[in-house]
mmCIF file of C-alpha atoms and ligand atoms in Angstrom:
data_model
loop_
_atom_site.group_PDB
_atom_site.id
_atom_site.type_symbol
_atom_site.label_atom_id
_atom_site.label_comp_id
_atom_site.label_asym_id
_atom_site.label_seq_id
_atom_site.Cartn_x
_atom_site.Cartn_y
_atom_site.Cartn_z
ATOM 1 C CA MET A 1 215.791 58.474 -23.753
ATOM 2 C CA LYS A 2 216.883 61.863 -22.405
ATOM 3 C CA ASP A 3 219.226 62.064 -19.348
ATOM 4 C CA GLU A 4 216.497 63.761 -17.276
ATOM 5 C CA THR A 5 214.221 60.676 -17.740
ATOM 6 C CA LYS A 6 217.107 58.177 -17.097
ATOM 7 C CA PHE A 7 218.067 59.969 -13.938
ATOM 8 C CA ILE A 8 214.609 59.403 -12.516
ATOM 9 C CA HIS A 9 214.767 55.718 -13.178
ATOM 10 C CA MET A 10 218.512 54.800 -12.830
ATOM 11 C CA GLY A 11 220.245 53.818 -9.619
ATOM 12 C CA ARG A 12 217.188 52.579 -7.755
ATOM 13 C CA PRO A 13 216.350 49.316 -6.171
ATOM 14 C CA LYS A 14 214.287 46.792 -8.056
ATOM 15 C CA ALA A 15 210.579 46.809 -7.045
ATOM 16 C CA GLY A 16 209.600 43.850 -5.032
ATOM 17 C CA LEU A 17 206.957 43.466 -2.251
ATOM 18 C CA GLY A 18 206.763 47.045 -0.793
ATOM 19 C CA THR A 19 210.351 48.084 -1.762
ATOM 20 C CA PRO A 20 211.179 51.725 -0.993
ATOM 21 C CA VAL A 21 211.493 53.992 -4.072
ATOM 22 C CA ASN A 22 214.997 54.949 -2.919
ATOM 23 C CA ARG A 23 217.945 52.838 -1.892
ATOM 24 C CA GLU A 24 218.263 52.536 1.830
ATOM 25 C CA ILE A 25 221.379 54.253 3.319
ATOM 26 C CA THR A 26 223.869 51.791 4.802
ATOM 27 C CA ARG A 27 226.217 53.318 7.318
ATOM 28 C CA ALA A 28 229.285 51.077 7.959
ATOM 29 C CA SER A 29 232.921 51.087 8.655
ATOM 30 C CA THR A 30 233.220 47.292 9.302
ATOM 31 C CA LEU A 31 231.652 44.876 6.794
ATOM 32 C CA LEU A 32 231.236 41.322 8.075
ATOM 33 C CA PHE A 33 232.028 38.059 6.305
ATOM 34 C CA GLU A 34 230.646 34.659 7.161
ATOM 35 C CA LYS A 35 233.779 32.885 6.105
ATOM 36 C CA ALA A 36 237.388 33.854 6.808
ATOM 37 C CA GLU A 37 238.473 32.906 3.281
ATOM 38 C CA ASP A 38 236.141 35.596 1.799
ATOM 39 C CA LEU A 39 237.769 38.485 3.609
ATOM 40 C CA TYR A 40 240.453 39.039 1.074
ATOM 41 C CA ARG A 41 238.371 38.458 -2.112
ATOM 42 C CA ALA A 42 239.018 41.160 -4.681
ATOM 43 C CA ASP A 43 235.467 41.046 -6.128
ATOM 44 C CA VAL A 44 233.611 42.210 -2.971
ATOM 45 C CA ARG A 45 233.764 45.400 -1.023
ATOM 46 C CA GLY A 46 235.877 44.661 2.159
ATOM 47 C CA TYR A 47 235.542 47.868 4.120
ATOM 48 C CA GLY A 48 233.265 50.886 4.559
ATOM 49 C CA ARG A 49 235.828 53.331 3.036
ATOM 50 C CA HIS A 50 235.238 51.785 -0.388
ATOM 51 C CA GLY A 51 231.622 52.924 -0.690
ATOM 52 C CA SER A 52 228.183 51.475 -0.368
ATOM 53 C CA ALA A 53 225.210 50.575 -2.608
ATOM 54 C CA VAL A 54 224.139 54.297 -2.649
ATOM 55 C CA HIS A 55 227.608 55.164 -3.934
ATOM 56 C CA ASP A 56 227.247 52.559 -6.723
ATOM 57 C CA ASP A 57 223.929 53.916 -7.790
ATOM 58 C CA LEU A 58 225.361 57.473 -7.871
ATOM 59 C CA ALA A 59 228.444 56.354 -9.845
ATOM 60 C CA LYS A 60 226.099 54.918 -12.590
ATOM 61 C CA ILE A 61 224.420 58.284 -12.935
ATOM 62 C CA PHE A 62 227.713 60.201 -13.193
ATOM 63 C CA ILE A 63 229.119 57.726 -15.711
ATOM 64 C CA GLU A 64 225.954 58.151 -17.834
ATOM 65 C CA LEU A 65 225.915 61.913 -17.425
ATOM 66 C CA GLU A 66 229.468 62.253 -18.700
ATOM 67 C CA ARG A 67 229.360 59.304 -21.164
ATOM 68 C CA GLY A 68 232.352 57.928 -19.255
ATOM 69 C CA ALA A 69 233.587 54.508 -18.251
ATOM 70 C CA ALA A 70 234.464 54.928 -14.543
ATOM 71 C CA CYS A 71 233.729 57.202 -11.648
ATOM 72 C CA GLU A 72 235.293 58.004 -8.303
ATOM 73 C CA PHE A 73 234.082 60.276 -5.455
ATOM 74 C CA ALA A 74 235.828 62.654 -3.108
ATOM 75 C CA PRO A 75 234.711 64.538 -0.013
ATOM 76 C CA SER A 76 234.482 67.873 -1.813
ATOM 77 C CA GLY A 77 234.813 69.342 -5.320
ATOM 78 C CA LEU A 78 238.294 70.558 -4.576
ATOM 79 C CA ALA A 79 239.235 67.063 -3.296
ATOM 80 C CA ALA A 80 238.008 65.543 -6.606
ATOM 81 C CA CYS A 81 240.203 67.968 -8.487
ATOM 82 C CA THR A 82 243.284 67.239 -6.463
ATOM 83 C CA LEU A 83 242.591 63.508 -6.499
ATOM 84 C CA ALA A 84 242.434 63.544 -10.354
ATOM 85 C CA ILE A 85 245.668 65.510 -10.526
ATOM 86 C CA MET A 86 247.436 63.257 -8.121
ATOM 87 C CA ALA A 87 246.390 60.218 -10.175
ATOM 88 C CA CYS A 88 248.218 61.697 -13.171
ATOM 89 C CA VAL A 89 251.574 62.959 -11.782
ATOM 90 C CA LYS A 90 254.696 61.692 -9.951
ATOM 91 C CA SER A 91 257.796 63.494 -8.779
ATOM 92 C CA GLY A 92 259.608 65.046 -11.706
ATOM 93 C CA ASP A 93 256.550 65.535 -13.837
ATOM 94 C CA HIS A 94 255.139 68.796 -15.272
ATOM 95 C CA VAL A 95 251.537 69.977 -15.391
ATOM 96 C CA LEU A 96 250.117 72.501 -17.762
ATOM 97 C CA MET A 97 247.348 74.400 -15.847
ATOM 98 C CA THR A 98 244.851 76.851 -17.292
ATOM 99 C CA ASP A 99 245.340 80.285 -15.831
ATOM 100 C CA ASN A 100 241.596 80.642 -15.047
ATOM 101 C CA SER A 101 241.271 77.488 -13.042
ATOM 102 C CA TYR A 102 239.563 77.440 -9.609
ATOM 103 C CA GLY A 103 241.847 79.400 -7.205
ATOM 104 C CA PRO A 104 242.352 76.638 -4.640
ATOM 105 C CA VAL A 105 243.433 74.261 -7.485
ATOM 106 C CA ARG A 106 246.048 76.710 -8.505
ATOM 107 C CA TYR A 107 247.108 77.093 -4.852
ATOM 108 C CA PHE A 108 247.332 73.212 -4.615
ATOM 109 C CA ALA A 109 249.694 73.289 -7.634
ATOM 110 C CA ASP A 110 251.796 76.145 -6.312
ATOM 111 C CA THR A 111 252.232 74.549 -2.894
ATOM 112 C CA PHE A 112 251.548 70.799 -2.509
ATOM 113 C CA LEU A 113 252.525 69.720 -6.089
ATOM 114 C CA LYS A 114 255.650 71.980 -5.935
ATOM 115 C CA GLN A 115 256.671 70.304 -2.582
ATOM 116 C CA MET A 116 256.236 66.850 -4.234
ATOM 117 C CA GLY A 117 258.498 67.837 -7.055
ATOM 118 C CA VAL A 118 255.944 68.476 -9.749
ATOM 119 C CA THR A 119 256.265 71.709 -11.625
ATOM 120 C CA THR A 120 253.310 73.675 -13.133
ATOM 121 C CA THR A 121 253.119 76.121 -15.977
ATOM 122 C CA ARG A 122 250.008 78.260 -16.306
ATOM 123 C CA PHE A 123 248.659 78.861 -19.869
ATOM 124 C CA ASP A 124 246.237 81.285 -21.444
ATOM 125 C CA PRO A 125 242.854 79.523 -21.611
ATOM 126 C CA ARG A 126 242.435 80.638 -25.214
ATOM 127 C CA ILE A 127 245.693 78.996 -26.387
ATOM 128 C CA GLY A 128 243.924 76.247 -28.414
ATOM 129 C CA ALA A 129 246.256 74.085 -30.539
ATOM 130 C CA GLY A 130 249.178 76.243 -29.467
ATOM 131 C CA ILE A 131 249.193 74.205 -26.262
ATOM 132 C CA SER A 132 251.385 71.782 -28.182
ATOM 133 C CA ASP A 133 254.412 74.216 -27.973
ATOM 134 C CA LEU A 134 254.161 74.197 -24.131
ATOM 135 C CA ILE A 135 254.211 70.394 -23.801
ATOM 136 C CA GLN A 136 257.578 69.336 -22.374
ATOM 137 C CA ASP A 137 259.078 65.845 -22.314
ATOM 138 C CA ASN A 138 257.977 65.415 -18.675
ATOM 139 C CA THR A 139 254.428 66.926 -19.083
ATOM 140 C CA THR A 140 251.916 64.336 -18.030
ATOM 141 C CA LEU A 141 248.737 66.378 -17.399
ATOM 142 C CA ILE A 142 246.870 69.286 -18.923
ATOM 143 C CA TRP A 143 244.370 70.757 -16.409
ATOM 144 C CA LEU A 144 241.452 72.623 -17.941
ATOM 145 C CA GLU A 145 238.340 74.435 -16.676
ATOM 146 C CA ALA A 146 235.518 75.749 -18.973
ATOM 147 C CA PRO A 147 234.349 78.397 -18.526
ATOM 148 C CA GLY A 148 237.154 79.389 -16.251
ATOM 149 C CA SER A 149 236.415 80.538 -12.674
ATOM 150 C CA LEU A 150 235.408 84.129 -12.383
ATOM 151 C CA THR A 151 236.518 85.213 -15.948
ATOM 152 C CA PHE A 152 234.510 82.713 -18.052
ATOM 153 C CA GLU A 153 236.915 82.102 -20.924
ATOM 154 C CA LEU A 154 236.347 78.861 -22.900
ATOM 155 C CA HIS A 155 238.935 76.416 -24.326
ATOM 156 C CA ASP A 156 239.040 74.951 -27.755
ATOM 157 C CA LEU A 157 238.648 71.393 -26.225
ATOM 158 C CA PRO A 158 238.969 69.283 -29.393
ATOM 159 C CA ALA A 159 242.148 71.177 -30.426
ATOM 160 C CA ILE A 160 243.764 70.753 -26.930
ATOM 161 C CA ALA A 161 242.678 67.107 -26.768
ATOM 162 C CA LYS A 162 244.206 66.406 -30.110
ATOM 163 C CA ALA A 163 247.489 68.065 -29.249
ATOM 164 C CA ALA A 164 247.638 66.264 -25.910
ATOM 165 C CA LYS A 165 246.917 62.807 -27.418
ATOM 166 C CA ALA A 166 249.548 63.341 -30.061
ATOM 167 C CA LYS A 167 252.135 63.638 -27.220
ATOM 168 C CA GLY A 168 250.614 61.088 -24.819
ATOM 169 C CA VAL A 169 249.535 63.726 -22.209
ATOM 170 C CA ILE A 170 246.282 63.176 -20.093
ATOM 171 C CA THR A 171 243.734 65.973 -20.239
ATOM 172 C CA ALA A 172 241.414 66.644 -17.324
ATOM 173 C CA ILE A 173 238.786 69.349 -16.899
ATOM 174 C CA ASP A 174 236.909 70.962 -14.070
ATOM 175 C CA ASN A 175 233.328 70.699 -15.514
ATOM 176 C CA THR A 176 231.552 72.118 -12.511
ATOM 177 C CA TRP A 177 229.980 75.193 -14.285
ATOM 178 C CA SER A 178 228.015 73.089 -16.818
ATOM 179 C CA GLY A 179 227.192 70.368 -14.243
ATOM 180 C CA GLY A 180 227.884 67.887 -17.051
ATOM 181 C CA ILE A 181 224.461 68.899 -18.327
ATOM 182 C CA THR A 182 225.423 71.426 -20.965
ATOM 183 C CA LEU A 183 228.932 70.207 -21.738
ATOM 184 C CA LYS A 184 230.149 66.632 -22.158
ATOM 185 C CA PRO A 185 233.977 67.002 -22.300
ATOM 186 C CA LEU A 186 234.765 63.283 -22.751
ATOM 187 C CA THR A 187 232.855 63.360 -26.038
ATOM 188 C CA HIS A 188 235.273 66.078 -27.132
ATOM 189 C CA GLY A 189 238.306 63.944 -26.450
ATOM 190 C CA ILE A 190 238.983 64.975 -22.818
ATOM 191 C CA ASP A 191 240.125 62.094 -20.538
ATOM 192 C CA ILE A 192 238.822 63.045 -17.131
ATOM 193 C CA SER A 193 235.781 65.304 -16.169
ATOM 194 C CA VAL A 194 235.716 66.547 -12.594
ATOM 195 C CA HIS A 195 232.718 68.002 -10.760
ATOM 196 C CA ALA A 196 232.009 69.819 -7.586
ATOM 197 C CA ALA A 197 228.708 67.936 -7.116
ATOM 198 C CA THR A 198 228.376 70.377 -4.183
ATOM 199 C CA LYS A 199 226.715 72.724 -6.664
ATOM 200 C CA TYR A 200 223.842 71.624 -8.851
ATOM 201 C CA PHE A 201 223.632 67.980 -7.609
ATOM 202 C CA GLY A 202 223.695 68.941 -3.981
ATOM 203 C CA GLY A 203 221.458 71.819 -5.014
ATOM 204 C CA HIS A 204 220.647 73.051 -1.447
ATOM 205 C CA SER A 205 223.938 74.483 -0.253
ATOM 206 C CA ASP A 206 224.237 71.880 2.562
ATOM 207 C CA VAL A 207 226.569 69.134 1.128
ATOM 208 C CA LEU A 208 230.161 69.099 -0.049
ATOM 209 C CA PHE A 209 230.875 66.348 -2.610
ATOM 210 C CA GLY A 210 233.113 65.716 -5.624
ATOM 211 C CA ALA A 211 233.166 63.286 -8.552
ATOM 212 C CA GLY A 212 235.718 62.444 -11.189
ATOM 213 C CA ILE A 213 234.634 60.597 -14.297
ATOM 214 C CA CYS A 214 237.171 58.880 -16.621
ATOM 215 C CA ALA A 215 236.868 58.222 -20.350
ATOM 216 C CA ASN A 216 238.283 54.677 -19.964
ATOM 217 C CA GLU A 217 238.686 51.930 -17.409
ATOM 218 C CA LYS A 218 242.411 52.152 -17.420
ATOM 219 C CA LEU A 219 242.425 55.759 -16.268
ATOM 220 C CA GLY A 220 239.553 54.950 -13.869
ATOM 221 C CA LYS A 221 241.823 52.355 -12.183
ATOM 222 C CA ARG A 222 244.525 54.940 -11.707
ATOM 223 C CA VAL A 223 242.119 57.353 -10.014
ATOM 224 C CA THR A 224 240.690 54.573 -7.844
ATOM 225 C CA ALA A 225 244.219 53.559 -6.793
ATOM 226 C CA SER A 226 244.923 57.212 -5.811
ATOM 227 C CA ARG A 227 241.678 57.464 -3.864
ATOM 228 C CA LYS A 228 242.627 54.226 -1.908
ATOM 229 C CA GLN A 229 246.207 55.459 -1.307
ATOM 230 C CA ILE A 230 245.043 58.773 0.058
ATOM 231 C CA GLY A 231 242.054 57.198 1.963
ATOM 232 C CA HIS A 232 239.320 59.525 0.651
ATOM 233 C CA HIS A 233 235.912 58.549 1.834
ATOM 234 C CA THR A 234 232.449 60.087 1.258
ATOM 235 C CA SER A 235 229.700 59.426 3.692
ATOM 236 C CA PRO A 236 226.695 57.358 2.511
ATOM 237 C CA ASP A 237 224.439 60.180 3.821
ATOM 238 C CA ASP A 238 226.163 62.747 1.556
ATOM 239 C CA ALA A 239 226.142 60.338 -1.372
ATOM 240 C CA TYR A 240 222.402 59.912 -0.780
ATOM 241 C CA GLN A 241 221.775 63.665 -0.833
ATOM 242 C CA ILE A 242 223.661 63.972 -4.108
ATOM 243 C CA LEU A 243 221.759 61.070 -5.564
ATOM 244 C CA ARG A 244 218.497 62.661 -4.459
ATOM 245 C CA GLY A 245 219.650 65.910 -6.109
ATOM 246 C CA ALA A 246 220.253 64.028 -9.373
ATOM 247 C CA ARG A 247 216.565 63.241 -9.621
ATOM 248 C CA SER A 248 215.600 66.901 -10.035
ATOM 249 C CA VAL A 249 218.858 68.403 -11.238
ATOM 250 C CA TYR A 250 217.772 68.926 -14.844
ATOM 251 C CA MET A 251 214.739 70.993 -13.866
ATOM 252 C CA ARG A 252 216.545 73.113 -11.321
ATOM 253 C CA PHE A 253 219.450 73.649 -13.628
ATOM 254 C CA ALA A 254 217.131 74.725 -16.532
ATOM 255 C CA HIS A 255 215.340 77.261 -14.324
ATOM 256 C CA ALA A 256 218.552 78.830 -13.035
ATOM 257 C CA GLU A 257 220.180 78.681 -16.444
ATOM 258 C CA ALA A 258 217.243 80.614 -18.044
ATOM 259 C CA SER A 259 217.301 83.181 -15.234
ATOM 260 C CA ALA A 260 221.007 83.756 -15.657
ATOM 261 C CA LEU A 261 220.704 84.238 -19.447
ATOM 262 C CA SER A 262 217.819 86.594 -18.968
ATOM 263 C CA LEU A 263 219.689 88.738 -16.392
ATOM 264 C CA ALA A 264 222.894 88.618 -18.423
ATOM 265 C CA THR A 265 221.116 89.849 -21.498
ATOM 266 C CA TRP A 266 219.335 92.592 -19.649
ATOM 267 C CA LEU A 267 222.506 93.710 -17.771
ATOM 268 C CA GLU A 268 224.381 94.000 -21.080
ATOM 269 C CA GLY A 269 222.171 96.884 -21.998
ATOM 270 C CA ARG A 270 222.621 98.760 -18.668
ATOM 271 C CA ASP A 271 224.608 101.989 -18.394
ATOM 272 C CA GLU A 272 226.520 100.906 -15.349
ATOM 273 C CA VAL A 273 227.907 97.831 -17.167
ATOM 274 C CA LEU A 274 230.993 97.546 -19.395
ATOM 275 C CA GLU A 275 230.783 93.862 -20.246
ATOM 276 C CA VAL A 276 228.856 90.732 -19.311
ATOM 277 C CA LEU A 277 230.849 87.493 -19.157
ATOM 278 C CA HIS A 278 228.451 84.747 -20.244
ATOM 279 C CA PRO A 279 229.579 82.572 -23.161
ATOM 280 C CA ALA A 280 225.876 82.226 -24.396
ATOM 281 C CA LEU A 281 225.934 85.962 -25.248
ATOM 282 C CA THR A 282 227.056 86.690 -28.862
ATOM 283 C CA SER A 283 229.274 89.430 -27.426
ATOM 284 C CA HIS A 284 231.410 86.876 -25.594
ATOM 285 C CA PRO A 285 234.755 86.373 -27.362
ATOM 286 C CA ASP A 286 234.324 82.544 -27.183
ATOM 287 C CA HIS A 287 230.649 82.450 -28.188
ATOM 288 C CA ASP A 288 231.454 80.416 -31.336
ATOM 289 C CA ILE A 289 233.179 77.695 -29.207
ATOM 290 C CA TRP A 290 230.225 77.763 -26.890
ATOM 291 C CA ALA A 291 227.779 77.332 -29.771
ATOM 292 C CA ARG A 292 229.785 74.465 -31.100
ATOM 293 C CA ASP A 293 230.537 72.510 -27.915
ATOM 294 C CA PHE A 294 227.797 73.385 -25.351
ATOM 295 C CA THR A 295 224.067 72.703 -25.396
ATOM 296 C CA GLY A 296 223.227 75.461 -23.035
ATOM 297 C CA GLY A 297 224.502 77.729 -20.234
ATOM 298 C CA ALA A 298 224.448 77.645 -16.517
ATOM 299 C CA CYS A 299 223.375 79.664 -13.453
ATOM 300 C CA LEU A 300 226.628 81.604 -13.129
ATOM 301 C CA PHE A 301 227.962 84.668 -14.965
ATOM 302 C CA GLY A 302 230.234 87.712 -14.454
ATOM 303 C CA VAL A 303 229.710 91.373 -14.895
ATOM 304 C CA VAL A 304 232.502 93.970 -15.547
ATOM 305 C CA LEU A 305 231.171 97.319 -14.164
ATOM 306 C CA LYS A 306 232.172 100.628 -15.599
ATOM 307 C CA PRO A 307 235.015 102.010 -13.451
ATOM 308 C CA VAL A 308 233.733 102.947 -10.027
ATOM 309 C CA SER A 309 235.181 102.971 -6.557
ATOM 310 C CA GLU A 310 235.370 99.704 -4.515
ATOM 311 C CA ALA A 311 233.200 101.281 -1.897
ATOM 312 C CA LYS A 312 230.358 101.744 -4.420
ATOM 313 C CA VAL A 313 230.647 98.146 -5.657
ATOM 314 C CA LEU A 314 230.387 96.892 -2.053
ATOM 315 C CA ALA A 315 227.482 99.295 -1.464
ATOM 316 C CA PHE A 316 225.667 97.789 -4.459
ATOM 317 C CA ILE A 317 226.178 94.188 -3.251
ATOM 318 C CA ASN A 318 225.096 95.134 0.208
ATOM 319 C CA ALA A 319 221.917 96.659 -1.130
ATOM 320 C CA LEU A 320 220.800 93.370 -2.855
ATOM 321 C CA LYS A 321 218.114 91.730 -0.857
ATOM 322 C CA LEU A 322 217.592 88.423 -2.766
ATOM 323 C CA PHE A 323 221.205 87.690 -3.497
ATOM 324 C CA GLY A 324 223.191 86.348 -0.548
ATOM 325 C CA ILE A 325 226.817 87.283 -0.230
ATOM 326 C CA GLY A 326 228.804 84.008 -0.236
ATOM 327 C CA TYR A 327 230.865 81.518 -2.271
ATOM 328 C CA SER A 328 229.587 78.730 -4.471
ATOM 329 C CA TYR A 329 226.553 78.264 -6.714
ATOM 330 C CA GLY A 330 224.020 75.755 -7.889
ATOM 331 C CA GLY A 331 221.943 76.006 -4.704
ATOM 332 C CA PHE A 332 218.289 77.083 -4.537
ATOM 333 C CA GLU A 333 219.327 80.658 -3.480
ATOM 334 C CA SER A 334 220.971 83.396 -5.533
ATOM 335 C CA LEU A 335 224.366 84.724 -4.596
ATOM 336 C CA CYS A 336 226.538 87.712 -5.589
ATOM 337 C CA ILE A 337 230.221 88.316 -4.899
ATOM 338 C CA GLN A 338 232.909 90.949 -5.695
ATOM 339 C CA CYS A 339 235.686 89.041 -7.600
ATOM 340 C CA ASP A 340 238.593 91.474 -7.735
ATOM 341 C CA PRO A 341 240.349 90.353 -4.470
ATOM 342 C CA GLN A 342 240.650 86.777 -5.783
ATOM 343 C CA LEU A 343 241.518 87.632 -9.471
ATOM 344 C CA ASN A 344 245.238 86.791 -9.537
ATOM 345 C CA ARG A 345 246.043 85.734 -13.005
ATOM 346 C CA LYS A 346 249.545 85.092 -14.504
ATOM 347 C CA VAL A 347 248.901 85.217 -18.200
ATOM 348 C CA SER A 348 245.270 86.240 -18.898
ATOM 349 C CA ALA A 349 242.231 88.369 -17.918
ATOM 350 C CA LYS A 350 242.626 92.119 -17.504
ATOM 351 C CA PHE A 351 239.446 94.079 -17.163
ATOM 352 C CA ASP A 352 238.833 97.822 -17.338
ATOM 353 C CA GLY A 353 236.437 97.895 -14.389
ATOM 354 C CA PRO A 354 235.394 95.942 -11.227
ATOM 355 C CA LEU A 355 234.282 92.410 -11.640
ATOM 356 C CA ILE A 356 231.329 90.948 -9.786
ATOM 357 C CA ARG A 357 229.692 87.546 -10.216
ATOM 358 C CA PHE A 358 226.023 86.459 -9.968
ATOM 359 C CA ALA A 359 224.758 82.998 -9.292
ATOM 360 C CA CYS A 360 221.054 82.557 -9.951
ATOM 361 C CA GLY A 361 218.974 80.332 -7.681
ATOM 362 C CA LEU A 362 215.443 79.216 -8.128
ATOM 363 C CA GLU A 363 213.701 82.497 -7.431
ATOM 364 C CA ASP A 364 211.589 84.164 -10.226
ATOM 365 C CA ALA A 365 213.827 85.863 -12.702
ATOM 366 C CA GLY A 366 211.703 89.020 -12.670
ATOM 367 C CA ASP A 367 212.123 89.346 -8.893
ATOM 368 C CA LEU A 368 215.854 88.918 -9.242
ATOM 369 C CA LYS A 369 215.927 91.610 -11.967
ATOM 370 C CA ALA A 370 213.908 93.938 -9.771
ATOM 371 C CA ASP A 371 216.295 93.390 -6.925
ATOM 372 C CA ILE A 372 219.314 94.237 -8.979
ATOM 373 C CA GLU A 373 217.496 97.276 -10.387
ATOM 374 C CA GLN A 374 216.790 98.628 -7.004
ATOM 375 C CA ALA A 375 220.536 98.248 -5.979
ATOM 376 C CA LEU A 376 222.093 99.688 -9.158
ATOM 377 C CA PRO A 377 221.745 103.376 -8.089
ATOM 378 C CA ARG A 378 224.357 102.635 -5.434
ATOM 379 C CA LEU A 379 226.963 102.521 -8.251
ATOM 380 C CA LYS A 380 226.280 106.137 -9.119
HETATM 381 C C1 PLP B 1 234.849 75.570 -10.585
HETATM 382 C C2 PLP B 1 234.918 75.002 -9.205
HETATM 383 N N1 PLP B 1 235.600 73.860 -8.989
HETATM 384 C C3 PLP B 1 235.788 73.350 -7.816
HETATM 385 C C4 PLP B 1 235.119 73.891 -6.695
HETATM 386 C C5 PLP B 1 235.261 73.225 -5.320
HETATM 387 O O1 PLP B 1 234.111 72.619 -4.872
HETATM 388 P P1 PLP B 1 233.896 72.327 -3.349
HETATM 389 O O2 PLP B 1 233.396 73.615 -2.786
HETATM 390 O O3 PLP B 1 232.951 71.271 -3.348
HETATM 391 O O4 PLP B 1 235.211 71.951 -2.772
HETATM 392 C C6 PLP B 1 234.397 75.073 -6.814
HETATM 393 C C7 PLP B 1 233.724 75.723 -5.710
HETATM 394 O O5 PLP B 1 233.236 76.827 -5.746
HETATM 395 C C8 PLP B 1 234.283 75.631 -8.119
HETATM 396 O O6 PLP B 1 233.587 76.782 -8.361
#
């Protein structure tokens, strides 16, 4: 059975006499017990912070999506990233972090991890098996993201996973771009896959939510322990919204994915454009890796414009009528941002022109194209 079919039927209450299709939301901090001796039982949920039936339903879906063994949630995608990292490091440890990881994750490493006595080395996302040379005696985690935020490089995941396993290092990936739909990192040997479910699963730009899925129970227990130590909690209402999003995520994803590829292909042929950063295009330097490891694209891609003043780039974005100006992606509405102000790489990504990013929503692709076309003269 395909995931899109499973996600309609999984994580729902059993039909009885007039049972609602969806699980009811249970809001609770205190959970009551009939008998005092049951309060400390390890096999039952003792307090609201540890989830609800809706969370359990949602966890099943993420575990299935990622072909994993355990799942934990966090109050945002960023919190899921930092939770996974904290589960894998202690003071004195060393993290290898891809240079193109989501900016706030790099910030977390440069500030919080540093304060806690954990050092980080950034590596070129295209390093492949060469990662082995960077692994130190105290390296406990390799942090990946594919394609990388803003610059869209891919990793050779099997090669990195093999090198990491040979030296007993955990690998974790931010899998937000693919939504777990077009990339299954755990099947390529990666240990933890993290999502900002805020994007496609939320789908409507109104919920922040994160998930971390582990390849095995042992690692899952470590992430659970960290979540309990930190005290992360996600509201049952938010979990419900993400679960509701999971029912239609495949259809919404496919629409936005197709629009993005069609716009990326068209933009590649435009005079104003130097390069389009979308791994499904044969011109992308990592296209072969994409063809080997991914089953599709996503809604998000970058465009390097021919050199032009910043004022003209801003005038172009301001002239768009259907693309909102704002962070994130995976919602029903299209977005566009100028990327250069947040492009601070240490060892990768230099472009010969301004970089912008499009996130396709659920509008008609022809309408989106017409909108970009009417704004392009602003670059002249
Ligand atoms: C790749 C990636 N990871 C993580 C996040 C963080 O997600 P959230 O906004 O839910 O904290 C984002 C948000 O844009 C993202 O693009």
